[in-house]
Amino acid sequence: MKCNICGGNVEILTEQTYHYNECGLDNIYLNNIETEVCQKCSAVSPRLPYFNLLHKLLATKLIAQNYLLSGKEIRFLRKERGQKLQDWAVLLGIDPNTLSKLENSEQPIDIASDRAIRLLYLAMFQIQEKEHFTTRILNVLCRNFETRIEKTIELDIKQLATIFSATNDLEQYALTA
């Protein structure tokens, strides 16, 4: 396997902890993940199974936190739902410039705006995913991952496959119930 940056040989390392800042958040660490490390330029890249599910889980952790959302977290939630800033602002009933200031941490978020953003994310998730059993699935997913420690989110990637299977089982149950 070759490095995407320099073309050097890549070594795959298992059971690594990876600081996943590519998602736009500074406090995300993935445990038990495979990484690709270039032997020439030392570039490290994560191997991300179930990428879409991973971002939904991160969003779920953000929604469940007990402190106000940061600007980066607001942006992550919006982008995770595939929404443009202008469209998201319209749905929130605020000026796009205000949302931009919130996302760039140029304006502090108040409790009402924080709640509106969390509720909008959940409503968009419900609509876009057509999940009538969202709460049950998200509860199972959150229960099986490590909890937030000092504003750091750590996810065990090995558990992701197991939880993904459990999620599929819940879907089958929900569809037949």
PDB file of C-alpha atoms in Angstrom:
ATOM      1  CA  MET A   1       0.000   0.000   0.000  1.00  0.00           C
ATOM      2  CA  LYS A   2       1.281   3.488  -0.884  1.00  0.00           C
ATOM      3  CA  CYS A   3       1.003   6.834   0.911  1.00  0.00           C
ATOM      4  CA  ASN A   4      -1.438   9.309  -0.675  1.00  0.00           C
ATOM      5  CA  ILE A   5       0.918  12.185   0.141  1.00  0.00           C
ATOM      6  CA  CYS A   6       4.415  11.056  -0.862  1.00  0.00           C
ATOM      7  CA  GLY A   7       3.953   7.608  -2.422  1.00  0.00           C
ATOM      8  CA  GLY A   8       6.027   5.908   0.282  1.00  0.00           C
ATOM      9  CA  ASN A   9       5.224   2.493   1.739  1.00  0.00           C
ATOM     10  CA  VAL A  10       2.461   2.405   4.344  1.00  0.00           C
ATOM     11  CA  GLU A  11       2.391   0.215   7.434  1.00  0.00           C
ATOM     12  CA  ILE A  12      -0.959  -0.653   9.043  1.00  0.00           C
ATOM     13  CA  LEU A  13      -0.961  -0.457  12.830  1.00  0.00           C
ATOM     14  CA  THR A  14      -3.780  -1.956  14.891  1.00  0.00           C
ATOM     15  CA  GLU A  15      -5.342  -1.033  18.246  1.00  0.00           C
ATOM     16  CA  GLN A  16      -4.216   2.582  18.058  1.00  0.00           C
ATOM     17  CA  THR A  17      -5.659   5.680  19.696  1.00  0.00           C
ATOM     18  CA  TYR A  18      -6.174   8.350  17.080  1.00  0.00           C
ATOM     19  CA  HIS A  19      -6.881  12.056  17.581  1.00  0.00           C
ATOM     20  CA  TYR A  20      -9.642  12.475  14.989  1.00  0.00           C
ATOM     21  CA  ASN A  21      -9.433  16.206  14.280  1.00  0.00           C
ATOM     22  CA  GLU A  22     -10.419  15.747  10.607  1.00  0.00           C
ATOM     23  CA  CYS A  23     -14.055  15.839  11.751  1.00  0.00           C
ATOM     24  CA  GLY A  24     -13.630  19.502  12.695  1.00  0.00           C
ATOM     25  CA  LEU A  25     -13.644  18.927  16.452  1.00  0.00           C
ATOM     26  CA  ASP A  26     -10.567  19.133  18.664  1.00  0.00           C
ATOM     27  CA  ASN A  27     -11.650  16.703  21.369  1.00  0.00           C
ATOM     28  CA  ILE A  28     -12.375  13.452  19.504  1.00  0.00           C
ATOM     29  CA  TYR A  29     -10.234  10.383  20.143  1.00  0.00           C
ATOM     30  CA  LEU A  30     -10.877   7.014  18.527  1.00  0.00           C
ATOM     31  CA  ASN A  31      -9.645   3.973  20.437  1.00  0.00           C
ATOM     32  CA  ASN A  32      -8.724   0.565  19.013  1.00  0.00           C
ATOM     33  CA  ILE A  33      -8.533   1.880  15.466  1.00  0.00           C
ATOM     34  CA  GLU A  34      -6.315   0.805  12.604  1.00  0.00           C
ATOM     35  CA  THR A  35      -4.063   3.525  11.243  1.00  0.00           C
ATOM     36  CA  GLU A  36      -1.921   3.741   8.124  1.00  0.00           C
ATOM     37  CA  VAL A  37       1.540   5.174   8.843  1.00  0.00           C
ATOM     38  CA  CYS A  38       3.839   6.182   5.987  1.00  0.00           C
ATOM     39  CA  GLN A  39       7.366   4.929   6.515  1.00  0.00           C
ATOM     40  CA  LYS A  40       8.749   7.771   4.402  1.00  0.00           C
ATOM     41  CA  CYS A  41       6.927  10.955   5.498  1.00  0.00           C
ATOM     42  CA  SER A  42       5.386   9.642   8.785  1.00  0.00           C
ATOM     43  CA  ALA A  43       1.865  10.730   7.752  1.00  0.00           C
ATOM     44  CA  VAL A  44      -0.809   8.980   9.818  1.00  0.00           C
ATOM     45  CA  SER A  45      -4.281   8.255   8.434  1.00  0.00           C
ATOM     46  CA  PRO A  46      -7.157   6.517  10.208  1.00  0.00           C
ATOM     47  CA  ARG A  47      -8.973   3.563   8.705  1.00  0.00           C
ATOM     48  CA  LEU A  48     -12.604   4.382   9.444  1.00  0.00           C
ATOM     49  CA  PRO A  49     -15.147   1.580   9.216  1.00  0.00           C
ATOM     50  CA  TYR A  50     -18.790   2.663   9.169  1.00  0.00           C
ATOM     51  CA  PHE A  51     -17.824   6.306   8.553  1.00  0.00           C
ATOM     52  CA  ASN A  52     -21.428   7.586   8.378  1.00  0.00           C
ATOM     53  CA  LEU A  53     -22.417   5.782  11.559  1.00  0.00           C
ATOM     54  CA  LEU A  54     -19.335   7.167  13.310  1.00  0.00           C
ATOM     55  CA  HIS A  55     -20.394  10.763  12.616  1.00  0.00           C
ATOM     56  CA  LYS A  56     -23.956  10.045  13.740  1.00  0.00           C
ATOM     57  CA  LEU A  57     -22.569   8.651  16.997  1.00  0.00           C
ATOM     58  CA  LEU A  58     -20.379  11.706  17.491  1.00  0.00           C
ATOM     59  CA  ALA A  59     -23.400  13.934  16.904  1.00  0.00           C
ATOM     60  CA  THR A  60     -25.385  11.885  19.422  1.00  0.00           C
ATOM     61  CA  LYS A  61     -22.656  12.398  22.007  1.00  0.00           C
ATOM     62  CA  LEU A  62     -22.694  16.146  21.327  1.00  0.00           C
ATOM     63  CA  ILE A  63     -26.482  16.330  21.649  1.00  0.00           C
ATOM     64  CA  ALA A  64     -26.347  14.493  24.990  1.00  0.00           C
ATOM     65  CA  GLN A  65     -23.610  16.621  26.591  1.00  0.00           C
ATOM     66  CA  ASN A  66     -24.509  18.722  29.619  1.00  0.00           C
ATOM     67  CA  TYR A  67     -22.815  21.989  28.634  1.00  0.00           C
ATOM     68  CA  LEU A  68     -23.431  24.568  25.920  1.00  0.00           C
ATOM     69  CA  LEU A  69     -22.335  23.673  22.394  1.00  0.00           C
ATOM     70  CA  SER A  70     -19.116  25.218  21.099  1.00  0.00           C
ATOM     71  CA  GLY A  71     -18.903  26.870  17.700  1.00  0.00           C
ATOM     72  CA  LYS A  72     -17.118  23.864  16.216  1.00  0.00           C
ATOM     73  CA  GLU A  73     -19.767  21.529  17.638  1.00  0.00           C
ATOM     74  CA  ILE A  74     -22.556  23.649  16.119  1.00  0.00           C
ATOM     75  CA  ARG A  75     -20.821  23.504  12.724  1.00  0.00           C
ATOM     76  CA  PHE A  76     -20.281  19.724  13.062  1.00  0.00           C
ATOM     77  CA  LEU A  77     -23.981  19.117  13.748  1.00  0.00           C
ATOM     78  CA  ARG A  78     -25.029  21.232  10.760  1.00  0.00           C
ATOM     79  CA  LYS A  79     -22.553  19.583   8.405  1.00  0.00           C
ATOM     80  CA  GLU A  80     -23.392  16.107   9.685  1.00  0.00           C
ATOM     81  CA  ARG A  81     -26.941  16.714   8.454  1.00  0.00           C
ATOM     82  CA  GLY A  82     -25.578  18.027   5.128  1.00  0.00           C
ATOM     83  CA  GLN A  83     -27.033  21.508   5.566  1.00  0.00           C
ATOM     84  CA  LYS A  84     -25.683  24.788   4.194  1.00  0.00           C
ATOM     85  CA  LEU A  85     -25.209  27.590   6.715  1.00  0.00           C
ATOM     86  CA  GLN A  86     -27.898  29.735   5.099  1.00  0.00           C
ATOM     87  CA  ASP A  87     -30.486  26.928   5.090  1.00  0.00           C
ATOM     88  CA  TRP A  88     -29.734  25.967   8.706  1.00  0.00           C
ATOM     89  CA  ALA A  89     -30.064  29.616   9.787  1.00  0.00           C
ATOM     90  CA  VAL A  90     -33.481  29.855   8.096  1.00  0.00           C
ATOM     91  CA  LEU A  91     -34.642  26.715   9.909  1.00  0.00           C
ATOM     92  CA  LEU A  92     -33.415  28.182  13.214  1.00  0.00           C
ATOM     93  CA  GLY A  93     -35.090  31.514  12.467  1.00  0.00           C
ATOM     94  CA  ILE A  94     -31.855  33.486  12.816  1.00  0.00           C
ATOM     95  CA  ASP A  95     -29.741  35.593  10.482  1.00  0.00           C
ATOM     96  CA  PRO A  96     -27.009  33.615   8.654  1.00  0.00           C
ATOM     97  CA  ASN A  97     -24.429  36.113   9.971  1.00  0.00           C
ATOM     98  CA  THR A  98     -25.468  35.264  13.523  1.00  0.00           C
ATOM     99  CA  LEU A  99     -25.074  31.538  12.852  1.00  0.00           C
ATOM    100  CA  SER A 100     -21.676  32.177  11.277  1.00  0.00           C
ATOM    101  CA  LYS A 101     -20.604  34.100  14.383  1.00  0.00           C
ATOM    102  CA  LEU A 102     -21.818  31.250  16.611  1.00  0.00           C
ATOM    103  CA  GLU A 103     -19.941  28.649  14.548  1.00  0.00           C
ATOM    104  CA  ASN A 104     -16.757  30.724  14.580  1.00  0.00           C
ATOM    105  CA  SER A 105     -17.052  31.371  18.339  1.00  0.00           C
ATOM    106  CA  GLU A 106     -17.277  35.116  17.693  1.00  0.00           C
ATOM    107  CA  GLN A 107     -20.548  35.280  19.620  1.00  0.00           C
ATOM    108  CA  PRO A 108     -21.435  33.265  22.732  1.00  0.00           C
ATOM    109  CA  ILE A 109     -24.368  30.905  22.445  1.00  0.00           C
ATOM    110  CA  ASP A 110     -27.305  31.299  24.808  1.00  0.00           C
ATOM    111  CA  ILE A 111     -29.295  28.433  26.305  1.00  0.00           C
ATOM    112  CA  ALA A 112     -32.304  28.948  24.008  1.00  0.00           C
ATOM    113  CA  SER A 113     -30.176  28.860  20.836  1.00  0.00           C
ATOM    114  CA  ASP A 114     -28.279  25.831  22.109  1.00  0.00           C
ATOM    115  CA  ARG A 115     -31.537  23.947  22.685  1.00  0.00           C
ATOM    116  CA  ALA A 116     -32.921  25.035  19.305  1.00  0.00           C
ATOM    117  CA  ILE A 117     -29.831  23.725  17.506  1.00  0.00           C
ATOM    118  CA  ARG A 118     -29.982  20.376  19.337  1.00  0.00           C
ATOM    119  CA  LEU A 119     -33.699  19.996  18.624  1.00  0.00           C
ATOM    120  CA  LEU A 120     -33.265  20.975  14.976  1.00  0.00           C
ATOM    121  CA  TYR A 121     -30.511  18.373  14.599  1.00  0.00           C
ATOM    122  CA  LEU A 122     -32.745  15.682  16.106  1.00  0.00           C
ATOM    123  CA  ALA A 123     -35.712  16.700  13.947  1.00  0.00           C
ATOM    124  CA  MET A 124     -33.570  16.681  10.798  1.00  0.00           C
ATOM    125  CA  PHE A 125     -32.152  13.294  11.779  1.00  0.00           C
ATOM    126  CA  GLN A 126     -35.658  11.920  12.254  1.00  0.00           C
ATOM    127  CA  ILE A 127     -36.827  13.282   8.892  1.00  0.00           C
ATOM    128  CA  GLN A 128     -33.742  12.449   6.864  1.00  0.00           C
ATOM    129  CA  GLU A 129     -33.154   8.998   8.296  1.00  0.00           C
ATOM    130  CA  LYS A 130     -36.846   8.129   8.519  1.00  0.00           C
ATOM    131  CA  GLU A 131     -36.060   6.541  11.863  1.00  0.00           C
ATOM    132  CA  HIS A 132     -39.177   5.925  13.951  1.00  0.00           C
ATOM    133  CA  PHE A 133     -37.085   4.072  16.478  1.00  0.00           C
ATOM    134  CA  THR A 134     -34.289   6.651  16.769  1.00  0.00           C
ATOM    135  CA  THR A 135     -34.419   6.951  20.541  1.00  0.00           C
ATOM    136  CA  ARG A 136     -34.090   3.214  21.093  1.00  0.00           C
ATOM    137  CA  ILE A 137     -31.153   2.900  18.689  1.00  0.00           C
ATOM    138  CA  LEU A 138     -29.335   5.964  20.012  1.00  0.00           C
ATOM    139  CA  ASN A 139     -29.765   4.774  23.600  1.00  0.00           C
ATOM    140  CA  VAL A 140     -28.229   1.418  22.708  1.00  0.00           C
ATOM    141  CA  LEU A 141     -25.395   3.095  20.841  1.00  0.00           C
ATOM    142  CA  CYS A 142     -24.588   5.572  23.605  1.00  0.00           C
ATOM    143  CA  ARG A 143     -24.769   2.940  26.329  1.00  0.00           C
ATOM    144  CA  ASN A 144     -22.142   0.829  24.595  1.00  0.00           C
ATOM    145  CA  PHE A 145     -19.547   3.533  24.063  1.00  0.00           C
ATOM    146  CA  GLU A 146     -17.261   5.141  26.581  1.00  0.00           C
ATOM    147  CA  THR A 147     -18.666   8.235  28.237  1.00  0.00           C
ATOM    148  CA  ARG A 148     -17.422  11.794  27.954  1.00  0.00           C
ATOM    149  CA  ILE A 149     -14.409  12.462  30.145  1.00  0.00           C
ATOM    150  CA  GLU A 150     -13.477  16.090  30.743  1.00  0.00           C
ATOM    151  CA  LYS A 151     -15.035  17.257  27.454  1.00  0.00           C
ATOM    152  CA  THR A 152     -13.180  14.553  25.497  1.00  0.00           C
ATOM    153  CA  ILE A 153     -15.128  12.061  23.451  1.00  0.00           C
ATOM    154  CA  GLU A 154     -13.534   8.657  23.149  1.00  0.00           C
ATOM    155  CA  LEU A 155     -15.056   5.975  20.952  1.00  0.00           C
ATOM    156  CA  ASP A 156     -13.914   2.371  20.799  1.00  0.00           C
ATOM    157  CA  ILE A 157     -13.907   1.449  17.111  1.00  0.00           C
ATOM    158  CA  LYS A 158     -13.852  -2.305  17.815  1.00  0.00           C
ATOM    159  CA  GLN A 159     -17.215  -1.917  19.530  1.00  0.00           C
ATOM    160  CA  LEU A 160     -18.619  -0.114  16.483  1.00  0.00           C
ATOM    161  CA  ALA A 161     -19.044  -3.331  14.471  1.00  0.00           C
ATOM    162  CA  THR A 162     -20.804  -5.032  17.390  1.00  0.00           C
ATOM    163  CA  ILE A 163     -23.086  -2.066  17.937  1.00  0.00           C
ATOM    164  CA  PHE A 164     -23.744  -1.770  14.219  1.00  0.00           C
ATOM    165  CA  SER A 165     -24.985  -5.381  14.290  1.00  0.00           C
ATOM    166  CA  ALA A 166     -27.162  -4.602  17.318  1.00  0.00           C
ATOM    167  CA  THR A 167     -28.550  -1.570  15.486  1.00  0.00           C
ATOM    168  CA  ASN A 168     -29.500  -3.726  12.516  1.00  0.00           C
ATOM    169  CA  ASP A 169     -31.213  -6.160  14.914  1.00  0.00           C
ATOM    170  CA  LEU A 170     -33.162  -3.240  16.428  1.00  0.00           C
ATOM    171  CA  GLU A 171     -34.168  -2.083  12.955  1.00  0.00           C
ATOM    172  CA  GLN A 172     -35.521  -5.523  12.152  1.00  0.00           C
ATOM    173  CA  TYR A 173     -37.376  -5.595  15.485  1.00  0.00           C
ATOM    174  CA  ALA A 174     -38.794  -2.089  14.948  1.00  0.00           C
ATOM    175  CA  LEU A 175     -39.953  -2.935  11.434  1.00  0.00           C
ATOM    176  CA  THR A 176     -41.775  -6.074  12.612  1.00  0.00           C
ATOM    177  CA  ALA A 177     -43.184  -4.609  15.835  1.00  0.00           C
TER     178      ALA A 177
END
